Structures are given as C-alpha cells and as structure tokens.
mmCIF file of C-alpha atoms and ligand atoms in Angstrom:
data_model
loop_
_atom_site.group_PDB
_atom_site.id
_atom_site.type_symbol
_atom_site.label_atom_id
_atom_site.label_comp_id
_atom_site.label_asym_id
_atom_site.label_seq_id
_atom_site.Cartn_x
_atom_site.Cartn_y
_atom_site.Cartn_z
ATOM 1 C CA MET D 976 -0.004 0.370 -0.207
ATOM 2 C CA ARG D 977 0.849 3.817 -0.279
ATOM 3 C CA ALA D 978 2.111 5.408 2.818
ATOM 4 C CA ALA D 979 3.664 8.647 3.560
ATOM 5 C CA VAL D 980 6.828 7.960 6.315
ATOM 6 C CA PHE D 981 8.686 9.493 8.654
ATOM 7 C CA ASP D 982 12.425 9.347 8.347
ATOM 8 C CA LYS D 983 14.678 11.857 10.215
ATOM 9 C CA VAL D 984 13.989 15.027 11.666
ATOM 10 C CA GLY D 985 14.645 17.563 8.384
ATOM 11 C CA SER D 986 13.348 15.279 5.901
ATOM 12 C CA PRO D 987 10.130 15.650 4.210
ATOM 13 C CA LEU D 988 7.889 12.642 4.822
ATOM 14 C CA SER D 989 8.063 10.343 1.421
ATOM 15 C CA ILE D 990 5.651 8.306 -0.324
ATOM 16 C CA GLU D 991 6.571 4.543 -0.088
ATOM 17 C CA ALA D 992 4.865 1.437 -0.893
ATOM 18 C CA VAL D 993 4.879 -0.515 2.402
ATOM 19 C CA ALA D 994 3.754 -3.702 4.018
ATOM 20 C CA GLU D 995 -0.761 -3.909 4.357
ATOM 21 C CA PRO D 996 -1.430 -4.183 8.158
ATOM 22 C CA ALA D 997 -2.484 -7.879 9.203
ATOM 23 C CA CYS D 998 -5.488 -7.907 11.398
ATOM 24 C CA GLY D 999 -5.950 -8.962 14.980
ATOM 25 C CA PRO D 1000 -8.466 -11.909 15.541
ATOM 26 C CA ASN D 1001 -10.431 -8.452 17.664
ATOM 27 C CA GLU D 1002 -9.347 -5.949 14.981
ATOM 28 C CA LEU D 1003 -9.933 -4.317 11.855
ATOM 29 C CA ILE D 1004 -8.278 -3.116 8.937
ATOM 30 C CA LEU D 1005 -9.848 0.348 7.389
ATOM 31 C CA ALA D 1006 -9.550 1.535 4.037
ATOM 32 C CA VAL D 1007 -8.654 4.876 4.977
ATOM 33 C CA ARG D 1008 -11.136 7.267 3.392
ATOM 34 C CA GLN D 1009 -9.831 10.714 5.020
ATOM 35 C CA CYS D 1010 -7.004 11.198 7.784
ATOM 36 C CA GLY D 1011 -6.430 14.828 9.553
ATOM 37 C CA ILE D 1012 -2.945 16.313 9.462
ATOM 38 C CA CYS D 1013 -2.451 16.860 13.334
ATOM 39 C CA GLY D 1014 -0.290 19.488 15.033
ATOM 40 C CA THR D 1015 1.447 17.136 16.902
ATOM 41 C CA ASP D 1016 2.234 15.145 14.257
ATOM 42 C CA LEU D 1017 4.462 18.256 12.728
ATOM 43 C CA HIS D 1018 5.516 18.861 15.959
ATOM 44 C CA ALA D 1019 6.704 15.276 16.556
ATOM 45 C CA SER D 1020 8.495 15.367 13.083
ATOM 46 C CA GLN D 1021 10.471 18.532 14.156
ATOM 47 C CA GLY D 1022 12.282 16.480 17.455
ATOM 48 C CA GLY D 1023 11.898 16.482 21.197
ATOM 49 C CA LEU D 1024 10.063 14.311 23.453
ATOM 50 C CA MET D 1025 7.477 13.190 20.643
ATOM 51 C CA GLU D 1026 10.455 12.416 17.987
ATOM 52 C CA PRO D 1027 8.748 8.988 16.744
ATOM 53 C CA PRO D 1028 11.305 6.162 15.355
ATOM 54 C CA PRO D 1029 12.273 6.368 11.216
ATOM 55 C CA GLY D 1030 9.715 4.221 9.486
ATOM 56 C CA THR D 1031 6.655 5.416 11.527
ATOM 57 C CA ILE D 1032 3.537 6.526 9.451
ATOM 58 C CA PHE D 1033 1.597 9.717 11.318
ATOM 59 C CA GLY D 1034 -2.161 10.132 11.113
ATOM 60 C CA HIS D 1035 -4.668 9.481 14.117
ATOM 61 C CA GLU D 1036 -7.842 11.373 13.015
ATOM 62 C CA PHE D 1037 -9.199 9.136 10.617
ATOM 63 C CA SER D 1038 -12.271 7.571 9.090
ATOM 64 C CA GLY D 1039 -12.425 4.532 6.845
ATOM 65 C CA GLU D 1040 -14.151 1.792 5.311
ATOM 66 C CA VAL D 1041 -14.001 -1.318 6.632
ATOM 67 C CA VAL D 1042 -12.227 -4.106 4.803
ATOM 68 C CA ASP D 1043 -11.121 -6.749 7.095
ATOM 69 C CA ILE D 1044 -12.960 -8.160 9.975
ATOM 70 C CA GLY D 1045 -10.948 -10.010 12.788
ATOM 71 C CA SER D 1046 -11.755 -13.718 13.035
ATOM 72 C CA ASP D 1047 -13.468 -13.257 16.711
ATOM 73 C CA LEU D 1048 -15.510 -10.347 15.211
ATOM 74 C CA LYS D 1049 -17.691 -11.514 12.145
ATOM 75 C CA ALA D 1050 -20.914 -11.664 13.776
ATOM 76 C CA ASP D 1051 -20.463 -7.433 14.629
ATOM 77 C CA TRP D 1052 -19.036 -5.967 11.828
ATOM 78 C CA GLN D 1053 -19.489 -6.205 7.966
ATOM 79 C CA ILE D 1054 -17.136 -5.745 5.063
ATOM 80 C CA GLY D 1055 -18.130 -1.697 4.021
ATOM 81 C CA ASP D 1056 -19.288 -0.418 7.415
ATOM 82 C CA ALA D 1057 -18.223 2.877 8.243
ATOM 83 C CA ALA D 1058 -15.860 4.021 10.798
ATOM 84 C CA VAL D 1059 -13.970 5.904 12.949
ATOM 85 C CA SER D 1060 -11.863 4.803 15.914
ATOM 86 C CA LEU D 1061 -10.140 5.830 18.658
ATOM 87 C CA PRO D 1062 -6.509 5.778 17.793
ATOM 88 C CA MET D 1063 -5.174 3.474 20.161
ATOM 89 C CA ILE D 1064 -5.627 -0.138 20.824
ATOM 90 C CA GLY D 1065 -6.140 -0.763 24.967
ATOM 91 C CA CYS D 1066 -5.730 -4.433 26.625
ATOM 92 C CA GLY D 1067 -9.643 -4.736 26.516
ATOM 93 C CA THR D 1068 -9.781 -5.898 30.464
ATOM 94 C CA CYS D 1069 -8.346 -3.614 32.315
ATOM 95 C CA ASN D 1070 -10.510 -0.723 34.130
ATOM 96 C CA TYR D 1071 -9.847 1.812 31.920
ATOM 97 C CA CYS D 1072 -10.540 -0.235 28.774
ATOM 98 C CA LEU D 1073 -13.729 -1.551 30.254
ATOM 99 C CA SER D 1074 -14.708 1.758 31.165
ATOM 100 C CA GLY D 1075 -13.728 3.324 27.511
ATOM 101 C CA ASN D 1076 -10.952 5.043 28.351
ATOM 102 C CA PRO D 1077 -8.332 3.036 27.254
ATOM 103 C CA PHE D 1078 -5.695 6.195 26.664
ATOM 104 C CA PHE D 1079 -4.310 5.008 30.224
ATOM 105 C CA CYS D 1080 -4.330 1.477 29.497
ATOM 106 C CA LEU D 1081 -1.046 0.689 30.921
ATOM 107 C CA SER D 1082 -0.465 -1.810 27.831
ATOM 108 C CA VAL D 1083 -2.286 0.435 24.978
ATOM 109 C CA GLN D 1084 -0.642 0.777 21.619
ATOM 110 C CA LYS D 1085 -1.054 4.203 20.577
ATOM 111 C CA THR D 1086 -1.973 4.502 16.552
ATOM 112 C CA GLY D 1087 0.669 7.032 14.210
ATOM 113 C CA VAL D 1088 2.951 8.176 16.884
ATOM 114 C CA GLY D 1089 6.021 6.097 16.380
ATOM 115 C CA GLN D 1090 4.920 3.290 19.097
ATOM 116 C CA GLY D 1091 2.467 0.526 18.636
ATOM 117 C CA VAL D 1092 -0.188 0.894 15.500
ATOM 118 C CA GLN D 1093 1.153 2.447 12.129
ATOM 119 C CA GLY D 1094 -1.004 5.560 12.117
ATOM 120 C CA ALA D 1095 -3.737 6.473 9.165
ATOM 121 C CA TYR D 1096 -1.384 8.447 6.311
ATOM 122 C CA ALA D 1097 -1.683 5.446 4.421
ATOM 123 C CA GLU D 1098 -4.392 3.649 2.365
ATOM 124 C CA PHE D 1099 -5.022 0.875 5.090
ATOM 125 C CA VAL D 1100 -4.971 1.530 9.105
ATOM 126 C CA ARG D 1101 -5.202 -1.422 11.489
ATOM 127 C CA VAL D 1102 -7.871 -0.535 14.818
ATOM 128 C CA GLY D 1103 -9.633 -1.960 17.857
ATOM 129 C CA ALA D 1104 -13.154 -3.132 17.400
ATOM 130 C CA ARG D 1105 -13.510 -2.261 20.952
ATOM 131 C CA GLU D 1106 -12.175 1.471 20.372
ATOM 132 C CA THR D 1107 -14.125 1.647 16.922
ATOM 133 C CA VAL D 1108 -17.440 3.485 16.738
ATOM 134 C CA ARG D 1109 -19.615 3.431 13.228
ATOM 135 C CA ILE D 1110 -20.414 6.490 11.570
ATOM 136 C CA PRO D 1111 -24.154 7.090 11.300
ATOM 137 C CA ARG D 1112 -25.508 7.806 8.120
ATOM 138 C CA GLY D 1113 -25.350 11.153 6.949
ATOM 139 C CA VAL D 1114 -22.598 11.641 7.950
ATOM 140 C CA ASP D 1115 -19.363 11.816 5.348
ATOM 141 C CA TRP D 1116 -16.024 10.737 5.594
ATOM 142 C CA GLU D 1117 -14.519 14.592 6.042
ATOM 143 C CA PHE D 1118 -16.675 15.013 9.165
ATOM 144 C CA GLY D 1119 -15.565 11.587 10.210
ATOM 145 C CA ALA D 1120 -12.053 12.617 10.260
ATOM 146 C CA LEU D 1121 -12.670 15.396 12.248
ATOM 147 C CA VAL D 1122 -14.513 13.597 15.488
ATOM 148 C CA GLU D 1123 -11.039 13.277 16.382
ATOM 149 C CA PRO D 1124 -9.949 16.662 17.073
ATOM 150 C CA LEU D 1125 -14.049 17.438 18.157
ATOM 151 C CA ALA D 1126 -13.204 14.418 20.678
ATOM 152 C CA VAL D 1127 -10.449 16.021 22.140
ATOM 153 C CA ALA D 1128 -12.397 19.785 22.807
ATOM 154 C CA LEU D 1129 -15.335 18.016 23.858
ATOM 155 C CA HIS D 1130 -13.143 15.931 26.367
ATOM 156 C CA GLY D 1131 -11.286 18.709 27.634
ATOM 157 C CA LEU D 1132 -14.407 21.007 28.409
ATOM 158 C CA ASN D 1133 -16.158 18.102 30.075
ATOM 159 C CA MET D 1134 -12.756 18.191 32.437
ATOM 160 C CA SER D 1135 -13.679 22.066 33.140
ATOM 161 C CA ARG D 1136 -16.108 23.222 35.798
ATOM 162 C CA PHE D 1137 -18.171 25.024 32.731
ATOM 163 C CA ALA D 1138 -21.670 25.747 33.707
ATOM 164 C CA PRO D 1139 -23.990 27.113 31.201
ATOM 165 C CA GLY D 1140 -23.962 30.882 30.996
ATOM 166 C CA ASP D 1141 -20.805 31.018 32.014
ATOM 167 C CA ASP D 1142 -17.547 33.243 30.207
ATOM 168 C CA VAL D 1143 -14.849 31.637 28.854
ATOM 169 C CA LEU D 1144 -11.746 33.080 27.337
ATOM 170 C CA ILE D 1145 -9.639 30.371 25.049
ATOM 171 C CA VAL D 1146 -6.157 31.079 23.834
ATOM 172 C CA GLY D 1147 -5.380 29.938 20.683
ATOM 173 C CA ALA D 1148 -7.771 29.309 17.987
ATOM 174 C CA GLY D 1149 -6.065 26.820 16.418
ATOM 175 C CA PRO D 1150 -7.859 23.413 15.335
ATOM 176 C CA VAL D 1151 -8.765 22.669 19.041
ATOM 177 C CA GLY D 1152 -9.907 25.983 19.987
ATOM 178 C CA ILE D 1153 -11.663 26.265 16.566
ATOM 179 C CA ALA D 1154 -13.632 22.563 17.975
ATOM 180 C CA LEU D 1155 -13.698 24.089 21.390
ATOM 181 C CA ILE D 1156 -15.847 27.031 20.651
ATOM 182 C CA GLN D 1157 -18.416 24.973 18.835
ATOM 183 C CA TRP D 1158 -19.041 22.967 21.888
ATOM 184 C CA LEU D 1159 -19.191 26.133 24.033
ATOM 185 C CA ARG D 1160 -21.587 27.504 22.360
ATOM 186 C CA LEU D 1161 -23.928 24.118 21.910
ATOM 187 C CA SER D 1162 -23.194 24.218 25.782
ATOM 188 C CA GLY D 1163 -24.657 27.526 26.232
ATOM 189 C CA ALA D 1164 -21.544 29.543 26.978
ATOM 190 C CA ARG D 1165 -22.586 33.456 26.912
ATOM 191 C CA ASN D 1166 -19.355 35.279 25.912
ATOM 192 C CA ILE D 1167 -16.321 33.313 24.626
ATOM 193 C CA VAL D 1168 -13.776 35.280 24.476
ATOM 194 C CA VAL D 1169 -10.728 34.144 21.932
ATOM 195 C CA THR D 1170 -6.699 35.414 21.962
ATOM 196 C CA GLU D 1171 -5.063 34.551 18.346
ATOM 197 C CA LEU D 1172 -2.327 35.464 16.987
ATOM 198 C CA SER D 1173 -2.920 35.050 13.601
ATOM 199 C CA LYS D 1174 -5.428 36.702 11.405
ATOM 200 C CA GLN D 1175 -6.886 33.804 9.591
ATOM 201 C CA ARG D 1176 -7.248 31.638 12.640
ATOM 202 C CA ALA D 1177 -8.800 34.839 14.510
ATOM 203 C CA GLN D 1178 -11.489 35.097 11.429
ATOM 204 C CA MET D 1179 -12.482 31.371 11.706
ATOM 205 C CA ALA D 1180 -13.026 31.752 15.745
ATOM 206 C CA GLU D 1181 -15.707 34.594 14.752
ATOM 207 C CA ARG D 1182 -17.123 32.622 11.966
ATOM 208 C CA PHE D 1183 -17.834 29.891 15.009
ATOM 209 C CA GLY D 1184 -19.341 32.268 16.871
ATOM 210 C CA ALA D 1185 -16.592 33.724 19.321
ATOM 211 C CA SER D 1186 -17.481 36.795 21.058
ATOM 212 C CA LEU D 1187 -14.639 38.328 21.170
ATOM 213 C CA LEU D 1188 -11.196 38.221 19.561
ATOM 214 C CA LEU D 1189 -8.066 39.657 21.103
ATOM 215 C CA ASP D 1190 -4.674 40.135 19.695
ATOM 216 C CA GLY D 1191 -2.885 37.102 21.197
ATOM 217 C CA SER D 1192 0.021 39.416 21.459
ATOM 218 C CA LEU D 1193 -1.333 41.600 23.575
ATOM 219 C CA HIS D 1194 -0.092 41.823 27.662
ATOM 220 C CA PRO D 1195 -1.705 39.379 29.808
ATOM 221 C CA LYS D 1196 -3.213 42.136 32.127
ATOM 222 C CA GLU D 1197 -3.964 44.317 29.233
ATOM 223 C CA ILE D 1198 -6.704 41.138 27.790
ATOM 224 C CA ALA D 1199 -7.832 40.500 31.426
ATOM 225 C CA ARG D 1200 -8.562 44.601 31.413
ATOM 226 C CA ARG D 1201 -10.208 44.313 27.628
ATOM 227 C CA VAL D 1202 -11.914 41.374 28.496
ATOM 228 C CA LEU D 1203 -13.779 43.277 31.592
ATOM 229 C CA ALA D 1204 -14.495 46.186 29.850
ATOM 230 C CA GLU D 1205 -16.118 44.786 26.720
ATOM 231 C CA THR D 1206 -17.933 42.000 28.066
ATOM 232 C CA GLY D 1207 -18.680 43.134 31.715
ATOM 233 C CA GLY D 1208 -17.217 39.935 32.978
ATOM 234 C CA ALA D 1209 -14.668 37.575 33.731
ATOM 235 C CA PRO D 1210 -13.976 34.371 32.573
ATOM 236 C CA ALA D 1211 -14.840 31.269 34.764
ATOM 237 C CA CYS D 1212 -12.212 28.782 32.745
ATOM 238 C CA ILE D 1213 -9.726 29.642 30.547
ATOM 239 C CA PHE D 1214 -8.667 26.864 27.962
ATOM 240 C CA GLU D 1215 -5.203 26.896 26.797
ATOM 241 C CA CYS D 1216 -5.258 25.756 23.200
ATOM 242 C CA VAL D 1217 -1.366 26.811 22.653
ATOM 243 C CA GLY D 1218 1.102 24.506 23.957
ATOM 244 C CA ALA D 1219 3.926 26.416 24.147
ATOM 245 C CA PRO D 1220 6.435 27.409 27.161
ATOM 246 C CA GLY D 1221 5.182 30.492 28.478
ATOM 247 C CA VAL D 1222 1.628 30.199 27.839
ATOM 248 C CA ILE D 1223 0.428 28.858 31.302
ATOM 249 C CA ASP D 1224 2.386 31.900 32.884
ATOM 250 C CA SER D 1225 0.338 34.182 30.560
ATOM 251 C CA CYS D 1226 -2.994 32.037 31.573
ATOM 252 C CA PHE D 1227 -2.182 32.898 35.352
ATOM 253 C CA ALA D 1228 -1.408 36.679 34.645
ATOM 254 C CA MET D 1229 -4.523 37.048 32.801
ATOM 255 C CA ALA D 1230 -6.941 34.976 35.059
ATOM 256 C CA PRO D 1231 -9.038 36.582 37.456
ATOM 257 C CA PRO D 1232 -9.554 34.920 41.135
ATOM 258 C CA HIS D 1233 -10.720 31.513 41.508
ATOM 259 C CA SER D 1234 -11.087 30.587 37.953
ATOM 260 C CA GLU D 1235 -9.766 27.420 36.684
ATOM 261 C CA ILE D 1236 -6.801 27.070 33.680
ATOM 262 C CA VAL D 1237 -7.610 23.954 31.452
ATOM 263 C CA SER D 1238 -4.496 23.136 29.426
ATOM 264 C CA LEU D 1239 -5.138 21.102 25.954
ATOM 265 C CA GLY D 1240 -2.155 22.168 24.031
ATOM 266 C CA VAL D 1241 1.030 19.696 24.061
ATOM 267 C CA CYS D 1242 3.813 21.583 25.371
ATOM 268 C CA ASP D 1243 6.884 19.076 25.186
ATOM 269 C CA ARG D 1244 9.554 21.676 26.330
ATOM 270 C CA LYS D 1245 10.482 22.858 29.371
ATOM 271 C CA ASP D 1246 8.185 25.781 30.860
ATOM 272 C CA HIS D 1247 8.488 27.737 33.444
ATOM 273 C CA PHE D 1248 5.304 29.790 35.424
ATOM 274 C CA ARG D 1249 5.072 31.663 38.573
ATOM 275 C CA PRO D 1250 3.159 29.778 40.986
ATOM 276 C CA PHE D 1251 2.697 32.841 42.924
ATOM 277 C CA LEU D 1252 0.330 34.174 40.472
ATOM 278 C CA GLY D 1253 -1.859 31.302 40.708
ATOM 279 C CA THR D 1254 -1.447 31.376 44.709
ATOM 280 C CA MET D 1255 -2.491 35.026 45.056
ATOM 281 C CA LYS D 1256 -6.088 34.443 43.198
ATOM 282 C CA GLU D 1257 -6.423 30.782 44.571
ATOM 283 C CA ILE D 1258 -6.290 29.625 40.538
ATOM 284 C CA THR D 1259 -7.059 26.000 39.540
ATOM 285 C CA LEU D 1260 -4.622 24.758 36.846
ATOM 286 C CA LYS D 1261 -5.790 21.186 34.820
ATOM 287 C CA PHE D 1262 -4.199 19.207 32.132
ATOM 288 C CA ALA D 1263 -6.677 17.634 29.673
ATOM 289 C CA VAL D 1264 -5.477 14.732 27.156
ATOM 290 C CA ALA D 1265 -7.480 12.713 24.517
ATOM 291 C CA TYR D 1266 -11.108 11.358 25.013
ATOM 292 C CA LEU D 1267 -12.843 8.584 26.291
ATOM 293 C CA ARG D 1268 -14.908 6.468 23.682
ATOM 294 C CA SER D 1269 -18.508 7.977 25.142
ATOM 295 C CA ASP D 1270 -16.540 11.315 23.770
ATOM 296 C CA PHE D 1271 -16.420 10.019 19.928
ATOM 297 C CA GLU D 1272 -19.953 8.629 19.811
ATOM 298 C CA HIS D 1273 -20.953 12.070 21.100
ATOM 299 C CA THR D 1274 -19.630 13.876 18.985
ATOM 300 C CA LEU D 1275 -20.985 11.594 15.785
ATOM 301 C CA HIS D 1276 -24.549 11.661 17.214
ATOM 302 C CA MET D 1277 -23.973 15.869 17.288
ATOM 303 C CA LEU D 1278 -22.439 15.608 13.575
ATOM 304 C CA GLU D 1279 -25.326 13.466 12.695
ATOM 305 C CA THR D 1280 -28.407 15.668 14.010
ATOM 306 C CA GLY D 1281 -26.680 18.637 12.548
ATOM 307 C CA ALA D 1282 -25.781 20.256 15.604
ATOM 308 C CA LEU D 1283 -22.377 20.374 14.992
ATOM 309 C CA ASN D 1284 -21.314 21.864 11.476
ATOM 310 C CA PRO D 1285 -17.415 21.706 11.470
ATOM 311 C CA ALA D 1286 -17.370 22.082 7.521
ATOM 312 C CA PRO D 1287 -15.574 25.413 7.725
ATOM 313 C CA MET D 1288 -12.743 24.268 9.317
ATOM 314 C CA ILE D 1289 -11.595 22.143 6.192
ATOM 315 C CA THR D 1290 -9.377 24.655 4.504
ATOM 316 C CA GLN D 1291 -7.225 22.573 2.378
ATOM 317 C CA ARG D 1292 -7.947 18.616 0.883
ATOM 318 C CA VAL D 1293 -4.622 16.989 -0.635
ATOM 319 C CA LYS D 1294 -3.713 13.516 -1.941
ATOM 320 C CA PHE D 1295 -0.796 11.409 -1.420
ATOM 321 C CA ASP D 1296 1.600 13.440 -4.141
ATOM 322 C CA GLN D 1297 0.315 16.911 -2.365
ATOM 323 C CA LEU D 1298 1.032 15.418 1.359
ATOM 324 C CA SER D 1299 4.773 16.122 2.209
ATOM 325 C CA ALA D 1300 4.720 19.794 0.889
ATOM 326 C CA ALA D 1301 1.455 20.479 2.503
ATOM 327 C CA PHE D 1302 3.181 18.764 5.556
ATOM 328 C CA GLU D 1303 6.174 20.684 5.275
ATOM 329 C CA SER D 1304 4.426 24.088 4.957
ATOM 330 C CA LEU D 1305 2.186 23.532 7.996
ATOM 331 C CA LYS D 1306 4.682 23.693 10.040
ATOM 332 C CA THR D 1307 5.215 27.441 9.478
ATOM 333 C CA SER D 1308 1.642 28.597 8.043
ATOM 334 C CA LYS D 1309 -1.059 29.292 10.627
ATOM 335 C CA GLN D 1310 -3.450 30.376 7.841
ATOM 336 C CA ASP D 1311 -5.219 26.704 7.890
ATOM 337 C CA CYS D 1312 -7.377 24.666 10.334
ATOM 338 C CA LYS D 1313 -7.648 21.224 9.258
ATOM 339 C CA VAL D 1314 -5.729 20.129 5.988
ATOM 340 C CA LEU D 1315 -7.262 16.655 5.025
ATOM 341 C CA LEU D 1316 -5.591 14.059 3.233
ATOM 342 C CA CYS D 1317 -7.841 11.659 0.657
ATOM 343 C CA PRO D 1318 -5.467 8.126 0.500
ATOM 344 C CA GLY D 1319 -7.469 7.005 -2.178
ATOM 345 C CA CYS D 1320 -8.138 10.212 -4.080
HETATM 346 ZN ZN1 ZN T 1011 -5.103 15.163 16.620
HETATM 347 ZN ZN1 ZN T 1012 -6.239 -1.762 28.915
#
C-alpha cells in the first residue's frame, strides 16, 4: 500500500510502498477515506520528546471503510461499514479499557505516533474493534476525520468546571480552540473570548461564534482588562489551546480570582510559570488529554443531528502526491485550520 513515511527530523515525509497491516482476531482493517494532519504530527516530526522512530507513519484523525474483520468479530461487523476509531488499541481487560478510556491502559498501543500501531497517512490502518465506532448515515468521511479533534475539545470541556451561562476565554484558535468554540456554543456559554496571533485563525474563530477576539500578542494584563471592559464579565474558565512555553504563565497573569485554567495544548518543552500568580488568585490548573470512547459517540451524534457543523474547519484537501509539501508548509504557516488527506483520491 502507499503511505507517507517519516524518516528523520528535517526530511520531508516520503511516499512509499509499505506492507499492508495484518488484522488481529479482535481488530479491523479500515481503508482510510480521510485523515487529518494534526499539529502534534508536525511537532513530533521536528524532534523533541515526541520524536518517533524512523519508518513511522503518522495519522490519528481518520475515517475509513471496513475491509477486513478479525476472526472473533465476524458477527459484529460487515465489510463496507463506515467507521472512526480512537487512535489506540487497549488490552481490553483493564478498568480503563472496560470503562471506555483506553488512553490510560498500561499496555495501550497508540496509533500514528511511532509506538504500537502505524497511522493513517496510508491506504489502510489497523484498529481495535473495542475502540471503533460506526459512522451514522448522513455523516460523511470528512466529518468522520474531524471527530478526533472535536472529541479532544469535548473532553477538555468535560474536564472543566464550565457551566451554562459562564464566560470563557480560549487562548489559541488552532483546530482545538476552534472545536472548543463549537462545543461551548452548543453548551450555552455566554461570552467566548478568544486570543489569537494569526489573522486567518481569528477570522475562523469569529465565524464559529467567538464573542470577542483579542490579539494574542497583547500583555496578559491588558487582555484581562479588555475582557472585563468589553464583556462586563470575567471568565470562569480559561482554555489554553496553544501548547508552547510561557503560555501557562500568561494564563495565570490574565486569570481572574478563583478561575480555572484547563491546558489542552501539548507542550513537550521545559516551561516555567510563577506559582505566586496562581496562589494570589487561588487558581485551579488542570491538564486534559485525549478522550473517551463516549466522546467519539457523542461527537458523531451531534454531527448526525446537525447540531455541529464543522465544515469551515476544512481549509485544504490533499492527495498523496501533495501531502509532503502540505505537511512542510504547515510547520510554519498558521493560515490553515484542518488539512485532510484523501489516500484513495
Ligand atoms: Zn490530533
Ligand atoms: Zn487496558
């Protein structure tokens, strides 16, 4: 099959012929229909704690069609079923797996990050049946590939203390920040203030219903002042969706007393913040990662009903022969939101 293969830091992904994945007894093979390019893939390919070994195939935001069914699953699945999958295969027997939260399974194999299972920048991908959810009728392959980033934001929201009617602040309008705006609108947020450096991303945030956009380069104290002056309220929750050193410290500086900071950004570099800023305002700092199976199910349901319409998030569609160039340009450009690969196009 064709796949985009990571070799080493500094080399573009190369499109190669690689062996097709083999289906285990409790697994499925999906023909990948759409796969999103994620900021963590871009980041991992540039070295650091997330750097994968040579030969890795990225891709953890995918939808696909069932083309092979494990021997223990013949009664439950049919060839041609449309599906999305959490990008991981758990042991299936521990408490985390049994409660639909395989991310924390001690023997989980993660997909598309260089350990465990090869990802979906490929024609085929291997998934665990337990982690796989059928796509309802009326939800297309592209929306299927957006389920993963939407579920990241949903999980972050579920981890927070947000309640309907609250004001919130989102720091960073990348795909996760944009997904969060959609969930917050659905969940009855009052003012959704977004700080962002890129003009294109700020416009996207506005399109999805941000109440107020502020230039992310403003001093955190000025951001806090503007939020109060222009919304008349103070955010109960601040969602950090950037994942870069210094951002948590800025969040502390802009947070009102007794608010909560939920960090969804993935930062693998050393960071520092001044605890004093949190102490003096009794701030709660929390981290959130990934999602549960139920987050995927709920996201698919909201896509099926039309309550979520993330179509404008898709800013570019590429085929295999355009993937490497798109991947390279995304490392520096902040113009795009979601770029989708169609391996069969
Ligand atoms: Zn992702
Ligand atoms: Zn497990």
